[in-house]
PDB file of C-alpha atoms in Angstrom:
ATOM      1  CA  MET Q1411     173.901 101.686 148.122  1.00 39.00           C
ATOM      2  CA  ALA Q1412     172.994 104.392 145.691  1.00 39.00           C
ATOM      3  CA  THR Q1413     169.334 104.761 144.961  1.00 40.00           C
ATOM      4  CA  SER Q1414     167.704 102.985 142.062  1.00 40.00           C
ATOM      5  CA  GLY Q1415     164.256 102.196 143.374  1.00 38.00           C
ATOM      6  CA  VAL Q1416     161.970 104.990 142.340  1.00 36.00           C
ATOM      7  CA  ARG Q1417     163.862 106.252 139.289  1.00 38.00           C
ATOM      8  CA  PHE Q1418     161.858 104.179 136.858  1.00 37.00           C
ATOM      9  CA  ALA Q1419     158.613 105.722 138.096  1.00 34.00           C
ATOM     10  CA  VAL Q1420     159.742 109.137 136.885  1.00 33.00           C
ATOM     11  CA  GLY Q1421     160.898 108.121 133.440  1.00 33.00           C
ATOM     12  CA  ARG Q1422     158.326 105.590 132.323  1.00 32.00           C
ATOM     13  CA  LEU Q1423     156.323 102.614 133.518  1.00 28.00           C
ATOM     14  CA  PHE Q1424     157.984  99.593 132.032  1.00 31.00           C
ATOM     15  CA  LYS Q1425     156.302  96.359 131.091  1.00 33.00           C
ATOM     16  CA  LEU Q1426     156.367  94.451 134.337  1.00 28.00           C
ATOM     17  CA  THR Q1427     157.689  90.955 134.921  1.00 28.00           C
ATOM     18  CA  ARG Q1428     157.607  88.854 138.055  1.00 33.00           C
ATOM     19  CA  GLY Q1429     160.254  86.906 139.871  1.00 36.00           C
ATOM     20  CA  LEU Q1430     163.801  87.399 140.970  1.00 35.00           C
ATOM     21  CA  GLY Q1431     165.526  85.419 138.249  1.00 39.00           C
ATOM     22  CA  ARG Q1432     168.716  87.261 137.381  1.00 40.00           C
ATOM     23  CA  PRO Q1433     168.518  88.700 133.855  1.00 40.00           C
ATOM     24  CA  SER Q1434     171.045  87.566 131.303  1.00 42.00           C
ATOM     25  CA  ARG Q1435     172.178  91.148 130.839  1.00 53.00           C
ATOM     26  CA  VAL Q1436     171.673  94.085 133.173  1.00 52.00           C
ATOM     27  CA  TYR Q1437     172.295  97.402 131.471  1.00 55.00           C
ATOM     28  CA  SER Q1438     173.537  99.598 134.283  1.00 56.00           C
ATOM     29  CA  THR Q1439     176.574 101.816 134.672  1.00 56.00           C
ATOM     30  CA  SER Q1440     176.225 101.932 138.464  1.00 68.00           C
ATOM     31  CA  GLN Q1441     178.788 100.172 140.620  1.00 75.00           C
ATOM     32  CA  SER Q1442     176.331 100.199 143.506  1.00 73.00           C
ATOM     33  CA  PHE Q1443     173.762  98.335 141.418  1.00 76.00           C
ATOM     34  CA  ALA Q1444     176.401  95.743 140.564  1.00 79.00           C
ATOM     35  CA  GLU Q1445     176.932  95.316 144.307  1.00 80.00           C
ATOM     36  CA  VAL Q1446     173.201  94.690 144.747  1.00 77.00           C
ATOM     37  CA  LEU Q1447     173.277  91.951 142.124  1.00 80.00           C
ATOM     38  CA  ARG Q1448     176.000  90.159 144.064  1.00 83.00           C
ATOM     39  CA  LEU Q1449     173.928  89.965 147.244  1.00 85.00           C
ATOM     40  CA  PRO Q1450     172.528  86.605 148.383  1.00 88.00           C
ATOM     41  CA  LYS Q1451     169.042  86.023 147.036  1.00 84.00           C
ATOM     42  CA  ARG Q1452     167.345  86.589 150.398  1.00 82.00           C
ATOM     43  CA  GLN Q1453     169.035  89.949 150.917  1.00 81.00           C
ATOM     44  CA  LEU Q1454     168.388  90.915 147.314  1.00 80.00           C
ATOM     45  CA  THR Q1455     164.701  90.143 147.697  1.00 78.00           C
ATOM     46  CA  LYS Q1456     164.392  92.112 150.926  1.00 75.00           C
ATOM     47  CA  LEU Q1457     166.122  95.139 149.443  1.00 75.00           C
ATOM     48  CA  VAL Q1458     164.418  95.191 146.057  1.00 77.00           C
ATOM     49  CA  TYR Q1459     160.942  94.135 147.228  1.00 77.00           C
ATOM     50  CA  PRO Q1460     160.654  95.386 150.824  1.00 74.00           C
ATOM     51  CA  LEU Q1461     156.932  94.643 151.130  1.00 75.00           C
ATOM     52  CA  GLN Q1462     157.063  91.023 149.994  1.00 74.00           C
ATOM     53  CA  GLU Q1463     156.396  89.803 153.524  1.00 75.00           C
ATOM     54  CA  LEU Q1464     153.125  91.762 153.497  1.00 77.00           C
ATOM     55  CA  GLU Q1465     152.065  90.584 150.058  1.00 72.00           C
ATOM     56  CA  GLN Q1466     149.730  87.887 151.388  1.00 71.00           C
ATOM     57  CA  TYR Q1467     147.557  90.662 152.834  1.00 73.00           C
ATOM     58  CA  LEU Q1468     147.605  92.728 149.662  1.00 70.00           C
ATOM     59  CA  VAL Q1469     146.645  90.216 146.989  1.00 62.00           C
ATOM     60  CA  PRO Q1470     143.398  91.222 145.188  1.00 57.00           C
ATOM     61  CA  ASP Q1471     141.949  87.707 145.617  1.00 53.00           C
ATOM     62  CA  THR Q1472     142.022  88.092 149.382  1.00 55.00           C
ATOM     63  CA  ARG Q1473     141.008  91.756 149.405  1.00 55.00           C
ATOM     64  CA  PRO Q1474     138.322  92.227 146.723  1.00 56.00           C
ATOM     65  CA  ASP Q1475     137.620  95.703 148.117  1.00 58.00           C
ATOM     66  CA  LEU Q1476     141.095  96.861 147.098  1.00 57.00           C
ATOM     67  CA  HIS Q1477     141.965  97.360 143.438  1.00 56.00           C
ATOM     68  CA  LEU Q1478     145.664  96.646 143.794  1.00 56.00           C
ATOM     69  CA  ARG Q1479     148.372  96.126 141.257  1.00 59.00           C
ATOM     70  CA  ILE Q1480     151.438  94.261 142.388  1.00 55.00           C
ATOM     71  CA  PHE Q1481     154.448  96.043 140.931  1.00 62.00           C
ATOM     72  CA  ASP Q1482     157.338  93.668 140.311  1.00 67.00           C
ATOM     73  CA  PRO Q1483     159.842  95.175 137.880  1.00 75.00           C
ATOM     74  CA  SER Q1484     162.659  92.917 136.788  1.00 79.00           C
ATOM     75  CA  LEU Q1485     166.204  93.787 137.769  1.00 81.00           C
ATOM     76  CA  GLU Q1486     166.883  94.592 134.139  1.00 83.00           C
ATOM     77  CA  ASP Q1487     164.001  97.098 134.103  1.00 83.00           C
ATOM     78  CA  ILE Q1488     165.384  98.773 137.217  1.00 82.00           C
ATOM     79  CA  ALA Q1489     168.883  98.914 135.773  1.00 82.00           C
ATOM     80  CA  ARG Q1490     167.638 100.539 132.552  1.00 83.00           C
ATOM     81  CA  ALA Q1491     165.694 103.108 134.527  1.00 83.00           C
ATOM     82  CA  GLU Q1492     168.694 103.883 136.711  1.00 84.00           C
ATOM     83  CA  ASN Q1493     170.571 104.976 133.618  1.00 84.00           C
ATOM     84  CA  PHE Q1494     168.161 107.898 133.224  1.00 87.00           C
ATOM     85  CA  PHE Q1495     169.860 109.422 136.268  1.00 89.00           C
ATOM     86  CA  ALA Q1496     173.444 108.481 135.464  1.00 87.00           C
ATOM     87  CA  ALA Q1497     175.425 111.569 134.449  1.00 88.00           C
ATOM     88  CA  THR Q1498     177.496 111.083 131.282  1.00 88.00           C
ATOM     89  CA  THR Q1499     178.833 113.310 128.529  1.00 88.00           C
ATOM     90  CA  THR Q1500     175.699 112.577 126.504  1.00 89.00           C
ATOM     91  CA  ASN Q1501     173.255 112.524 129.433  1.00 90.00           C
ATOM     92  CA  ARG Q1502     173.718 115.726 131.399  1.00 90.00           C
ATOM     93  CA  ILE Q1503     172.114 115.916 134.825  1.00 92.00           C
ATOM     94  CA  GLU Q1504     172.156 119.466 136.125  1.00 91.00           C
ATOM     95  CA  TYR Q1505     170.464 122.087 138.240  1.00 91.00           C
ATOM     96  CA  LEU Q1506     168.773 124.711 136.062  1.00 91.00           C
ATOM     97  CA  SER Q1507     167.305 127.422 138.269  1.00 90.00           C
ATOM     98  CA  SER Q1508     164.938 128.285 141.114  1.00 89.00           C
ATOM     99  CA  ALA Q1509     161.742 130.292 140.965  1.00 88.00           C
ATOM    100  CA  VAL Q1510     159.141 131.758 143.294  1.00 86.00           C
ATOM    101  CA  ARG Q1511     156.705 132.499 140.467  1.00 85.00           C
ATOM    102  CA  LEU Q1512     155.680 130.494 137.451  1.00 87.00           C
ATOM    103  CA  SER Q1513     156.721 133.407 135.269  1.00 86.00           C
ATOM    104  CA  HIS Q1514     160.286 132.954 136.570  1.00 87.00           C
ATOM    105  CA  ALA Q1515     160.413 129.234 135.766  1.00 88.00           C
ATOM    106  CA  PRO Q1516     162.667 128.018 132.939  1.00 88.00           C
ATOM    107  CA  GLU Q1517     160.906 127.414 129.643  1.00 87.00           C
ATOM    108  CA  LEU Q1518     162.136 124.259 127.958  1.00 85.00           C
ATOM    109  CA  PRO Q1519     160.173 122.075 125.514  1.00 85.00           C
ATOM    110  CA  ARG Q1520     160.450 119.014 127.723  1.00 91.00           C
ATOM    111  CA  PRO Q1521     158.009 117.182 129.989  1.00 95.00           C
ATOM    112  CA  GLU Q1522     158.200 117.941 133.691  1.00 95.00           C
ATOM    113  CA  VAL Q1523     157.592 115.872 136.808  1.00 96.00           C
ATOM    114  CA  CYS Q1524     157.263 117.470 140.222  1.00 95.00           C
ATOM    115  CA  PHE Q1525     157.596 116.255 143.800  1.00 95.00           C
ATOM    116  CA  ILE Q1526     155.324 117.701 146.478  1.00 93.00           C
ATOM    117  CA  GLY Q1527     154.685 116.822 150.116  1.00 91.00           C
ATOM    118  CA  ARG Q1528     154.402 118.228 153.595  1.00 89.00           C
ATOM    119  CA  SER Q1529     157.427 119.679 155.320  1.00 84.00           C
ATOM    120  CA  ASN Q1530     159.822 117.044 156.668  1.00 84.00           C
ATOM    121  CA  VAL Q1531     158.306 114.187 154.658  1.00 88.00           C
ATOM    122  CA  GLY Q1532     161.689 113.424 153.082  1.00 87.00           C
ATOM    123  CA  LYS Q1533     161.166 115.011 149.671  1.00 88.00           C
ATOM    124  CA  SER Q1534     164.518 116.720 149.193  1.00 83.00           C
ATOM    125  CA  SER Q1535     166.302 113.661 150.597  1.00 85.00           C
ATOM    126  CA  LEU Q1536     164.596 111.436 148.058  1.00 90.00           C
ATOM    127  CA  ILE Q1537     165.475 113.769 145.204  1.00 89.00           C
ATOM    128  CA  LYS Q1538     169.067 113.912 146.417  1.00 87.00           C
ATOM    129  CA  ALA Q1539     169.088 110.123 146.367  1.00 86.00           C
ATOM    130  CA  LEU Q1540     167.743 110.072 142.817  1.00 88.00           C
ATOM    131  CA  PHE Q1541     170.689 112.222 141.782  1.00 89.00           C
ATOM    132  CA  SER Q1542     173.244 110.074 143.587  1.00 85.00           C
ATOM    133  CA  LEU Q1543     174.778 109.064 140.240  1.00 86.00           C
ATOM    134  CA  ALA Q1544     175.315 112.733 139.418  1.00 86.00           C
ATOM    135  CA  PRO Q1545     177.305 113.903 142.460  1.00 82.00           C
ATOM    136  CA  GLU Q1546     177.990 117.330 140.958  1.00 85.00           C
ATOM    137  CA  VAL Q1547     174.296 118.141 141.282  1.00 86.00           C
ATOM    138  CA  GLU Q1548     173.668 119.791 144.641  1.00 81.00           C
ATOM    139  CA  VAL Q1549     170.356 119.121 146.345  1.00 79.00           C
ATOM    140  CA  ARG Q1550     170.249 120.760 149.743  1.00 68.00           C
ATOM    141  CA  VAL Q1551     168.809 118.659 152.557  1.00 64.00           C
ATOM    142  CA  SER Q1552     168.056 119.919 156.043  1.00 56.00           C
ATOM    143  CA  ARG Q1553     166.759 118.282 159.206  1.00 57.00           C
ATOM    144  CA  LYS Q1554     164.682 121.398 159.804  1.00 59.00           C
ATOM    145  CA  PRO Q1555     161.219 121.412 158.157  1.00 52.00           C
ATOM    146  CA  GLY Q1556     160.517 124.050 155.535  1.00 49.00           C
ATOM    147  CA  HIS Q1557     164.057 124.245 154.177  1.00 58.00           C
ATOM    148  CA  THR Q1558     162.944 124.407 150.527  1.00 66.00           C
ATOM    149  CA  LYS Q1559     161.490 127.870 149.847  1.00 72.00           C
ATOM    150  CA  LYS Q1560     161.462 127.918 146.042  1.00 85.00           C
ATOM    151  CA  MET Q1561     160.656 125.696 143.116  1.00 89.00           C
ATOM    152  CA  ASN Q1562     163.934 124.075 142.074  1.00 91.00           C
ATOM    153  CA  PHE Q1563     164.329 122.828 138.505  1.00 94.00           C
ATOM    154  CA  PHE Q1564     166.736 120.070 137.447  1.00 94.00           C
ATOM    155  CA  LYS Q1565     167.381 118.781 133.940  1.00 93.00           C
ATOM    156  CA  VAL Q1566     167.538 115.005 133.595  1.00 93.00           C
ATOM    157  CA  GLY Q1567     169.365 114.517 130.313  1.00 91.00           C
ATOM    158  CA  LYS Q1568     167.165 114.975 127.271  1.00 89.00           C
ATOM    159  CA  CYS Q1569     164.294 113.147 128.935  1.00 90.00           C
ATOM    160  CA  PHE Q1570     162.543 115.509 131.333  1.00 94.00           C
ATOM    161  CA  ILE Q1571     162.766 118.245 133.975  1.00 94.00           C
ATOM    162  CA  LEU Q1572     162.420 117.342 137.654  1.00 95.00           C
ATOM    163  CA  VAL Q1573     160.927 119.988 139.957  1.00 94.00           C
ATOM    164  CA  ASP Q1574     161.419 120.037 143.730  1.00 92.00           C
ATOM    165  CA  MET Q1575     158.507 121.970 145.241  1.00 89.00           C
ATOM    166  CA  PRO Q1576     158.443 123.666 148.670  1.00 87.00           C
ATOM    167  CA  GLY Q1577     156.854 121.614 151.426  1.00 84.00           C
ATOM    168  CA  TYR Q1578     153.389 122.457 152.686  1.00 84.00           C
ATOM    169  CA  GLY Q1579     152.223 122.591 156.276  1.00 75.00           C
ATOM    170  CA  TYR Q1580     154.674 123.578 159.012  1.00 68.00           C
ATOM    171  CA  ARG Q1581     157.026 126.443 158.024  1.00 64.00           C
ATOM    172  CA  ALA Q1582     155.759 126.527 154.456  1.00 64.00           C
ATOM    173  CA  PRO Q1583     156.666 129.684 152.481  1.00 61.00           C
ATOM    174  CA  GLU Q1584     154.167 132.501 152.929  1.00 67.00           C
ATOM    175  CA  ASP Q1585     153.469 132.510 149.198  1.00 69.00           C
ATOM    176  CA  PHE Q1586     153.185 128.717 148.978  1.00 74.00           C
ATOM    177  CA  VAL Q1587     149.645 128.717 147.622  1.00 76.00           C
ATOM    178  CA  ASP Q1588     150.348 131.264 144.912  1.00 77.00           C
ATOM    179  CA  MET Q1589     153.543 129.479 143.941  1.00 83.00           C
ATOM    180  CA  VAL Q1590     152.539 125.828 143.975  1.00 85.00           C
ATOM    181  CA  GLU Q1591     148.863 126.040 143.082  1.00 87.00           C
ATOM    182  CA  THR Q1592     149.635 128.247 140.092  1.00 89.00           C
ATOM    183  CA  TYR Q1593     152.323 125.841 138.932  1.00 91.00           C
ATOM    184  CA  LEU Q1594     150.071 122.782 139.241  1.00 92.00           C
ATOM    185  CA  LYS Q1595     147.181 124.535 137.528  1.00 92.00           C
ATOM    186  CA  GLU Q1596     148.968 126.268 134.669  1.00 93.00           C
ATOM    187  CA  ARG Q1597     152.180 124.385 133.877  1.00 92.00           C
ATOM    188  CA  ARG Q1598     151.322 122.852 130.502  1.00 92.00           C
ATOM    189  CA  ASN Q1599     154.270 120.482 130.291  1.00 93.00           C
ATOM    190  CA  LEU Q1600     153.694 118.967 133.755  1.00 95.00           C
ATOM    191  CA  LYS Q1601     153.158 115.269 133.051  1.00 95.00           C
ATOM    192  CA  ARG Q1602     153.287 113.601 136.456  1.00 95.00           C
ATOM    193  CA  THR Q1603     153.128 114.708 140.081  1.00 96.00           C
ATOM    194  CA  PHE Q1604     154.653 112.639 142.876  1.00 95.00           C
ATOM    195  CA  LEU Q1605     152.872 113.242 146.195  1.00 95.00           C
ATOM    196  CA  LEU Q1606     154.929 112.079 149.188  1.00 95.00           C
ATOM    197  CA  VAL Q1607     153.117 110.764 152.264  1.00 94.00           C
ATOM    198  CA  ASP Q1608     154.778 109.824 155.564  1.00 93.00           C
ATOM    199  CA  SER Q1609     154.099 106.135 156.291  1.00 90.00           C
ATOM    200  CA  VAL Q1610     154.460 106.757 160.032  1.00 91.00           C
ATOM    201  CA  VAL Q1611     151.934 109.599 160.135  1.00 90.00           C
ATOM    202  CA  GLY Q1612     149.618 108.576 157.304  1.00 91.00           C
ATOM    203  CA  ILE Q1613     147.556 110.975 155.210  1.00 93.00           C
ATOM    204  CA  THR Q1614     147.188 114.314 156.973  1.00 91.00           C
ATOM    205  CA  GLU Q1615     144.618 117.030 156.358  1.00 90.00           C
ATOM    206  CA  ASN Q1616     147.264 118.969 154.448  1.00 90.00           C
ATOM    207  CA  ASP Q1617     147.905 115.904 152.283  1.00 93.00           C
ATOM    208  CA  LYS Q1618     144.193 115.729 151.521  1.00 92.00           C
ATOM    209  CA  ILE Q1619     144.277 119.356 150.388  1.00 89.00           C
ATOM    210  CA  ALA Q1620     147.172 118.504 148.060  1.00 91.00           C
ATOM    211  CA  VAL Q1621     145.149 115.581 146.717  1.00 94.00           C
ATOM    212  CA  GLU Q1622     142.187 117.889 146.160  1.00 93.00           C
ATOM    213  CA  MET Q1623     144.381 120.239 144.136  1.00 91.00           C
ATOM    214  CA  CYS Q1624     145.625 117.406 141.947  1.00 94.00           C
ATOM    215  CA  GLU Q1625     142.077 116.171 141.452  1.00 95.00           C
ATOM    216  CA  GLU Q1626     140.683 119.648 140.751  1.00 93.00           C
ATOM    217  CA  PHE Q1627     143.317 120.293 138.085  1.00 94.00           C
ATOM    218  CA  SER Q1628     142.910 116.778 136.611  1.00 94.00           C
ATOM    219  CA  LEU Q1629     146.570 115.933 137.173  1.00 93.00           C
ATOM    220  CA  PRO Q1630     147.906 112.387 136.914  1.00 93.00           C
ATOM    221  CA  TYR Q1631     149.729 111.751 140.183  1.00 95.00           C
ATOM    222  CA  VAL Q1632     151.395 109.039 142.220  1.00 92.00           C
ATOM    223  CA  MET Q1633     151.578 108.573 145.990  1.00 92.00           C
ATOM    224  CA  VAL Q1634     155.052 107.835 147.338  1.00 91.00           C
ATOM    225  CA  LEU Q1635     155.049 106.288 150.816  1.00 90.00           C
ATOM    226  CA  THR Q1636     158.170 107.438 152.650  1.00 91.00           C
ATOM    227  CA  LYS Q1637     159.986 106.224 155.776  1.00 89.00           C
ATOM    228  CA  ILE Q1638     158.730 102.639 155.564  1.00 87.00           C
ATOM    229  CA  ASP Q1639     161.784 101.555 157.522  1.00 85.00           C
ATOM    230  CA  LYS Q1640     160.543 103.571 160.517  1.00 88.00           C
ATOM    231  CA  SER Q1641     157.261 101.669 160.847  1.00 83.00           C
ATOM    232  CA  SER Q1642     156.605  98.231 162.282  1.00 87.00           C
ATOM    233  CA  LYS Q1643     155.157  95.697 159.851  1.00 85.00           C
ATOM    234  CA  GLY Q1644     151.769  95.896 161.513  1.00 88.00           C
ATOM    235  CA  HIS Q1645     151.652  99.680 161.488  1.00 91.00           C
ATOM    236  CA  LEU Q1646     152.917  99.826 157.916  1.00 88.00           C
ATOM    237  CA  LEU Q1647     150.286  97.347 156.732  1.00 87.00           C
ATOM    238  CA  LYS Q1648     147.560  99.354 158.497  1.00 89.00           C
ATOM    239  CA  GLN Q1649     148.730 102.572 156.829  1.00 89.00           C
ATOM    240  CA  ILE Q1650     149.002 100.936 153.403  1.00 87.00           C
ATOM    241  CA  LEU Q1651     145.464  99.548 153.599  1.00 85.00           C
ATOM    242  CA  GLN Q1652     144.044 102.855 154.839  1.00 88.00           C
ATOM    243  CA  ILE Q1653     145.839 104.887 152.191  1.00 88.00           C
ATOM    244  CA  GLN Q1654     144.941 102.437 149.442  1.00 84.00           C
ATOM    245  CA  LYS Q1655     141.278 102.600 150.487  1.00 85.00           C
ATOM    246  CA  PHE Q1656     141.498 106.390 150.368  1.00 90.00           C
ATOM    247  CA  VAL Q1657     143.012 106.232 146.870  1.00 88.00           C
ATOM    248  CA  ASN Q1658     140.319 103.827 145.667  1.00 85.00           C
ATOM    249  CA  THR Q1659     137.360 105.752 147.084  1.00 88.00           C
ATOM    250  CA  LYS Q1660     138.416 109.392 147.107  1.00 90.00           C
ATOM    251  CA  THR Q1661     140.536 109.885 144.002  1.00 92.00           C
ATOM    252  CA  GLN Q1662     140.252 109.708 140.238  1.00 91.00           C
ATOM    253  CA  GLY Q1663     143.676 110.710 138.934  1.00 92.00           C
ATOM    254  CA  CYS Q1664     145.914 108.869 141.416  1.00 92.00           C
ATOM    255  CA  PHE Q1665     147.929 105.932 140.100  1.00 87.00           C
ATOM    256  CA  PRO Q1666     146.351 102.831 141.739  1.00 78.00           C
ATOM    257  CA  GLN Q1667     149.373 101.714 143.750  1.00 78.00           C
ATOM    258  CA  LEU Q1668     151.778 103.117 146.314  1.00 81.00           C
ATOM    259  CA  PHE Q1669     155.518 103.512 145.832  1.00 84.00           C
ATOM    260  CA  PRO Q1670     157.246 102.705 149.157  1.00 84.00           C
ATOM    261  CA  VAL Q1671     160.699 104.070 149.911  1.00 84.00           C
ATOM    262  CA  ASN Q1672     163.107 103.703 152.801  1.00 79.00           C
ATOM    263  CA  THR Q1673     164.761 106.703 154.395  1.00 65.00           C
ATOM    264  CA  GLY Q1674     168.214 105.428 155.245  1.00 52.00           C
ATOM    265  CA  PHE Q1675     169.811 108.596 153.891  1.00 43.00           C
ATOM    266  CA  GLY Q1676     173.281 109.539 155.025  1.00 38.00           C
ATOM    267  CA  ALA Q1677     176.698 110.559 153.740  1.00 33.00           C
ATOM    268  CA  GLY Q1678     175.403 110.902 150.219  1.00 36.00           C
ATOM    269  CA  ARG Q1679     174.170 107.305 150.187  1.00 38.00           C
ATOM    270  CA  SER Q1680     170.667 105.916 150.563  1.00 38.00           C
ATOM    271  CA  GLU Q1681     168.402 102.958 150.304  1.00 40.00           C
ATOM    272  CA  VAL Q1682     165.139 103.196 148.471  1.00 40.00           C
ATOM    273  CA  GLY Q1683     162.767 100.255 148.350  1.00 37.00           C
ATOM    274  CA  ARG Q1684     161.270  99.285 145.004  1.00 35.00           C
ATOM    275  CA  PRO Q1685     157.551  99.907 144.519  1.00 36.00           C
ATOM    276  CA  LYS Q1686     155.608  96.872 145.511  1.00 34.00           C
ATOM    277  CA  ILE Q1687     151.918  97.742 145.482  1.00 31.00           C
TER     278      ILE Q1687
END
């Protein structure tokens, strides 16, 4: 199915509602989303809320040391958010330009959101999935780490600019620090940073450095937990609890919940789990 899971996190945080009751009207132009709505309830639940089976271990009443927020958007909320990324004549989704210096970046009076993460964490694949309803937009994905060497800017209608940043760590560009740190520190219209963390590996030392940059520059940021389909339930729960403890005790500007995504990318199609905690 085409991705719809994390799109709403980029546009806005909707008023949340619980439950899987089907809304009376779902405002979505996506055929793939219509296919999701036709799934049996059990399959729908598993796809839309992939961490539901772990919820009993993540409820604040049972874990008073964790300041969790259970994130249960309605299907209608998800459908509305998906429309942000649906290319139409009035909602143009397009690649703008690439830059290796902030001075080369496009100047548009619109808010920006950026995606950062270590090499091979699945960043470009996730962004490609976000643009699955705009197939004319090319987002290059490679199995080799360090494929993205520049800051890539994409216009999402009249709403915002999405920025794909080079990966840090293995095979990072030589001028990574100058490029990314300068952008994070000086880009005035940067409104939200999405920091991708591998659920199999957990938070690495390089991830902690990225967190330190976000904290130092007082940036509002969100942790996106990738590759949750590649972890066992026990390992995934362990990583979630460890990362959530890190967020609670070591950060100030991080949004107090993780956004888990699957990595079943292939042939231009993907599955992305909806944020749950």
